[in-house]
């Protein structure tokens, strides 16, 4: 097992900086958080990129995908969340369906952090989010 070089401050930075980039739709800020060989898994990968596999590999491919995500966010893609969980290398948080402003997309984000940057990013969707996708609320 290799020793982690990720610190608590780096984990908290990713938690805050990812949300800031998402809110501002700042593609450069978002990409700066990822390792060059990062992967991202999400139901939106298949939807936006037309692939069989829901995985994007490498920062260059990730840039194209995240650009589409930022350009096609439904109004229900709000960012209410409270805190995060970490084991020192993995960062996890929830965007719960119920928020103070009503229902929002229900998503869980899991990021494996290596040397202070995201190495693997997985996005899990709840029933509200899946329903929105099947109804066409994420236009291509």
PDB file of C-alpha atoms in Angstrom:
ATOM      1  CA  UNK A   1       0.000   0.000   0.000  1.00  0.00           C
ATOM      2  CA  UNK A   2       1.342   3.426  -0.906  1.00  0.00           C
ATOM      3  CA  UNK A   3       1.298   6.251   1.578  1.00  0.00           C
ATOM      4  CA  UNK A   4      -1.186   9.014   0.832  1.00  0.00           C
ATOM      5  CA  UNK A   5       0.097  12.497   0.221  1.00  0.00           C
ATOM      6  CA  UNK A   6      -3.376  14.018   0.422  1.00  0.00           C
ATOM      7  CA  UNK A   7      -4.033  16.301   3.389  1.00  0.00           C
ATOM      8  CA  UNK A   8      -7.253  17.283   5.150  1.00  0.00           C
ATOM      9  CA  UNK A   9      -6.826  20.789   3.739  1.00  0.00           C
ATOM     10  CA  UNK A  10      -6.593  19.417   0.195  1.00  0.00           C
ATOM     11  CA  UNK A  11      -9.769  17.382   0.702  1.00  0.00           C
ATOM     12  CA  UNK A  12     -11.634  20.428   1.977  1.00  0.00           C
ATOM     13  CA  UNK A  13     -10.257  22.497  -0.905  1.00  0.00           C
ATOM     14  CA  UNK A  14     -11.629  20.012  -3.469  1.00  0.00           C
ATOM     15  CA  UNK A  15     -15.026  19.988  -1.697  1.00  0.00           C
ATOM     16  CA  UNK A  16     -15.254  23.785  -1.814  1.00  0.00           C
ATOM     17  CA  UNK A  17     -13.536  24.444  -5.149  1.00  0.00           C
ATOM     18  CA  UNK A  18     -15.627  21.860  -7.051  1.00  0.00           C
ATOM     19  CA  UNK A  19     -18.840  23.495  -5.833  1.00  0.00           C
ATOM     20  CA  UNK A  20     -17.506  26.965  -6.685  1.00  0.00           C
ATOM     21  CA  UNK A  21     -16.573  25.843 -10.219  1.00  0.00           C
ATOM     22  CA  UNK A  22     -19.957  24.152 -10.686  1.00  0.00           C
ATOM     23  CA  UNK A  23     -21.836  27.249  -9.519  1.00  0.00           C
ATOM     24  CA  UNK A  24     -19.812  29.572 -11.741  1.00  0.00           C
ATOM     25  CA  UNK A  25     -19.716  27.068 -14.627  1.00  0.00           C
ATOM     26  CA  UNK A  26     -15.969  27.749 -14.672  1.00  0.00           C
ATOM     27  CA  UNK A  27     -14.494  25.008 -16.852  1.00  0.00           C
ATOM     28  CA  UNK A  28     -10.861  25.983 -16.267  1.00  0.00           C
ATOM     29  CA  UNK A  29     -11.316  26.019 -12.487  1.00  0.00           C
ATOM     30  CA  UNK A  30     -13.005  22.616 -12.588  1.00  0.00           C
ATOM     31  CA  UNK A  31     -10.310  21.050 -14.784  1.00  0.00           C
ATOM     32  CA  UNK A  32      -7.570  22.366 -12.488  1.00  0.00           C
ATOM     33  CA  UNK A  33      -8.942  20.018  -9.800  1.00  0.00           C
ATOM     34  CA  UNK A  34      -8.325  16.810 -11.801  1.00  0.00           C
ATOM     35  CA  UNK A  35      -5.266  14.622 -12.367  1.00  0.00           C
ATOM     36  CA  UNK A  36      -4.274  14.410 -16.068  1.00  0.00           C
ATOM     37  CA  UNK A  37      -5.308  10.721 -16.112  1.00  0.00           C
ATOM     38  CA  UNK A  38      -8.528  11.223 -14.113  1.00  0.00           C
ATOM     39  CA  UNK A  39     -11.702   9.252 -14.747  1.00  0.00           C
ATOM     40  CA  UNK A  40     -15.298  10.315 -14.242  1.00  0.00           C
ATOM     41  CA  UNK A  41     -18.324   7.987 -14.170  1.00  0.00           C
ATOM     42  CA  UNK A  42     -21.874   9.324 -14.516  1.00  0.00           C
ATOM     43  CA  UNK A  43     -25.168   8.509 -16.236  1.00  0.00           C
ATOM     44  CA  UNK A  44     -24.687  11.767 -18.154  1.00  0.00           C
ATOM     45  CA  UNK A  45     -21.586  10.407 -19.911  1.00  0.00           C
ATOM     46  CA  UNK A  46     -23.679   8.014 -21.977  1.00  0.00           C
ATOM     47  CA  UNK A  47     -26.337  10.682 -22.521  1.00  0.00           C
ATOM     48  CA  UNK A  48     -24.066  13.519 -23.653  1.00  0.00           C
ATOM     49  CA  UNK A  49     -21.309  11.568 -25.398  1.00  0.00           C
ATOM     50  CA  UNK A  50     -23.405   8.762 -26.898  1.00  0.00           C
ATOM     51  CA  UNK A  51     -21.115   6.039 -25.560  1.00  0.00           C
ATOM     52  CA  UNK A  52     -22.027   2.588 -24.260  1.00  0.00           C
ATOM     53  CA  UNK A  53     -19.815   3.049 -21.223  1.00  0.00           C
ATOM     54  CA  UNK A  54     -20.537   5.796 -18.701  1.00  0.00           C
ATOM     55  CA  UNK A  55     -16.848   6.591 -18.121  1.00  0.00           C
ATOM     56  CA  UNK A  56     -14.713   9.490 -19.340  1.00  0.00           C
ATOM     57  CA  UNK A  57     -10.945   8.963 -19.239  1.00  0.00           C
ATOM     58  CA  UNK A  58      -8.314  11.698 -19.179  1.00  0.00           C
ATOM     59  CA  UNK A  59      -8.563  15.404 -18.484  1.00  0.00           C
ATOM     60  CA  UNK A  60      -8.874  16.360 -22.173  1.00  0.00           C
ATOM     61  CA  UNK A  61     -11.936  14.138 -22.649  1.00  0.00           C
ATOM     62  CA  UNK A  62     -13.232  15.226 -19.259  1.00  0.00           C
ATOM     63  CA  UNK A  63     -13.078  18.870 -20.360  1.00  0.00           C
ATOM     64  CA  UNK A  64     -15.422  18.184 -23.305  1.00  0.00           C
ATOM     65  CA  UNK A  65     -17.845  16.326 -21.052  1.00  0.00           C
ATOM     66  CA  UNK A  66     -17.896  18.859 -18.194  1.00  0.00           C
ATOM     67  CA  UNK A  67     -18.380  21.660 -20.720  1.00  0.00           C
ATOM     68  CA  UNK A  68     -21.602  19.925 -21.821  1.00  0.00           C
ATOM     69  CA  UNK A  69     -22.671  19.416 -18.195  1.00  0.00           C
ATOM     70  CA  UNK A  70     -22.188  23.104 -17.420  1.00  0.00           C
ATOM     71  CA  UNK A  71     -24.038  24.152 -20.591  1.00  0.00           C
ATOM     72  CA  UNK A  72     -27.092  21.943 -19.974  1.00  0.00           C
ATOM     73  CA  UNK A  73     -27.922  22.151 -16.264  1.00  0.00           C
ATOM     74  CA  UNK A  74     -31.634  22.088 -15.470  1.00  0.00           C
ATOM     75  CA  UNK A  75     -32.945  24.563 -12.898  1.00  0.00           C
ATOM     76  CA  UNK A  76     -33.337  21.702 -10.404  1.00  0.00           C
ATOM     77  CA  UNK A  77     -29.536  21.219 -10.443  1.00  0.00           C
ATOM     78  CA  UNK A  78     -29.096  23.299  -7.339  1.00  0.00           C
ATOM     79  CA  UNK A  79     -26.170  22.827  -5.008  1.00  0.00           C
ATOM     80  CA  UNK A  80     -27.584  22.463  -1.493  1.00  0.00           C
ATOM     81  CA  UNK A  81     -25.384  20.134   0.559  1.00  0.00           C
ATOM     82  CA  UNK A  82     -24.242  19.871   4.134  1.00  0.00           C
ATOM     83  CA  UNK A  83     -20.725  18.658   4.881  1.00  0.00           C
ATOM     84  CA  UNK A  84     -18.749  15.754   3.516  1.00  0.00           C
ATOM     85  CA  UNK A  85     -17.269  12.437   4.569  1.00  0.00           C
ATOM     86  CA  UNK A  86     -13.671  11.389   4.003  1.00  0.00           C
ATOM     87  CA  UNK A  87     -11.331   8.562   4.871  1.00  0.00           C
ATOM     88  CA  UNK A  88      -8.322  10.685   3.968  1.00  0.00           C
ATOM     89  CA  UNK A  89      -8.212   9.718   0.286  1.00  0.00           C
ATOM     90  CA  UNK A  90     -11.883   9.513  -0.656  1.00  0.00           C
ATOM     91  CA  UNK A  91     -14.271  12.465  -0.512  1.00  0.00           C
ATOM     92  CA  UNK A  92     -18.035  11.859  -0.472  1.00  0.00           C
ATOM     93  CA  UNK A  93     -21.054  14.141  -0.156  1.00  0.00           C
ATOM     94  CA  UNK A  94     -24.734  14.227  -1.009  1.00  0.00           C
ATOM     95  CA  UNK A  95     -26.975  16.701  -2.758  1.00  0.00           C
ATOM     96  CA  UNK A  96     -30.188  15.476  -1.060  1.00  0.00           C
ATOM     97  CA  UNK A  97     -33.512  15.575  -2.891  1.00  0.00           C
ATOM     98  CA  UNK A  98     -35.060  17.731  -0.178  1.00  0.00           C
ATOM     99  CA  UNK A  99     -33.491  21.151   0.212  1.00  0.00           C
ATOM    100  CA  UNK A 100     -34.612  24.352   1.962  1.00  0.00           C
ATOM    101  CA  UNK A 101     -35.733  25.673  -1.455  1.00  0.00           C
ATOM    102  CA  UNK A 102     -37.673  22.548  -2.488  1.00  0.00           C
ATOM    103  CA  UNK A 103     -36.655  19.424  -4.348  1.00  0.00           C
ATOM    104  CA  UNK A 104     -33.362  19.389  -6.198  1.00  0.00           C
ATOM    105  CA  UNK A 105     -31.490  16.776  -8.192  1.00  0.00           C
ATOM    106  CA  UNK A 106     -30.537  13.992  -5.779  1.00  0.00           C
ATOM    107  CA  UNK A 107     -26.913  13.109  -6.370  1.00  0.00           C
ATOM    108  CA  UNK A 108     -24.031  11.564  -4.437  1.00  0.00           C
ATOM    109  CA  UNK A 109     -20.501  12.552  -5.464  1.00  0.00           C
ATOM    110  CA  UNK A 110     -17.534  10.293  -4.665  1.00  0.00           C
ATOM    111  CA  UNK A 111     -14.017  11.452  -5.485  1.00  0.00           C
ATOM    112  CA  UNK A 112     -10.782   9.594  -4.931  1.00  0.00           C
ATOM    113  CA  UNK A 113      -8.082  12.179  -4.283  1.00  0.00           C
ATOM    114  CA  UNK A 114      -4.442  11.581  -5.196  1.00  0.00           C
ATOM    115  CA  UNK A 115      -1.776  14.153  -4.361  1.00  0.00           C
ATOM    116  CA  UNK A 116      -4.427  16.806  -3.775  1.00  0.00           C
ATOM    117  CA  UNK A 117      -6.250  16.318  -7.102  1.00  0.00           C
ATOM    118  CA  UNK A 118      -9.211  14.225  -8.217  1.00  0.00           C
ATOM    119  CA  UNK A 119      -8.083  10.892  -9.656  1.00  0.00           C
ATOM    120  CA  UNK A 120     -11.476   9.149  -9.898  1.00  0.00           C
ATOM    121  CA  UNK A 121     -14.883  10.833  -9.740  1.00  0.00           C
ATOM    122  CA  UNK A 122     -18.135   8.872  -9.548  1.00  0.00           C
ATOM    123  CA  UNK A 123     -21.600  10.439  -9.634  1.00  0.00           C
ATOM    124  CA  UNK A 124     -24.583   8.436  -8.376  1.00  0.00           C
ATOM    125  CA  UNK A 125     -28.103   9.580  -9.171  1.00  0.00           C
ATOM    126  CA  UNK A 126     -31.285   9.155  -7.151  1.00  0.00           C
ATOM    127  CA  UNK A 127     -34.792   8.646  -8.475  1.00  0.00           C
ATOM    128  CA  UNK A 128     -35.552  12.339  -9.055  1.00  0.00           C
ATOM    129  CA  UNK A 129     -32.411  12.816 -11.144  1.00  0.00           C
ATOM    130  CA  UNK A 130     -32.983   9.665 -13.193  1.00  0.00           C
ATOM    131  CA  UNK A 131     -36.573  10.765 -13.829  1.00  0.00           C
ATOM    132  CA  UNK A 132     -35.365  14.128 -15.091  1.00  0.00           C
ATOM    133  CA  UNK A 133     -32.964  12.429 -17.497  1.00  0.00           C
ATOM    134  CA  UNK A 134     -35.622  10.108 -18.894  1.00  0.00           C
ATOM    135  CA  UNK A 135     -38.026  13.046 -19.349  1.00  0.00           C
ATOM    136  CA  UNK A 136     -35.430  14.896 -21.456  1.00  0.00           C
ATOM    137  CA  UNK A 137     -34.660  17.687 -19.005  1.00  0.00           C
ATOM    138  CA  UNK A 138     -30.932  17.340 -19.820  1.00  0.00           C
ATOM    139  CA  UNK A 139     -31.006  18.461 -23.418  1.00  0.00           C
ATOM    140  CA  UNK A 140     -28.011  17.528 -25.530  1.00  0.00           C
TER     141      UNK A 140
END
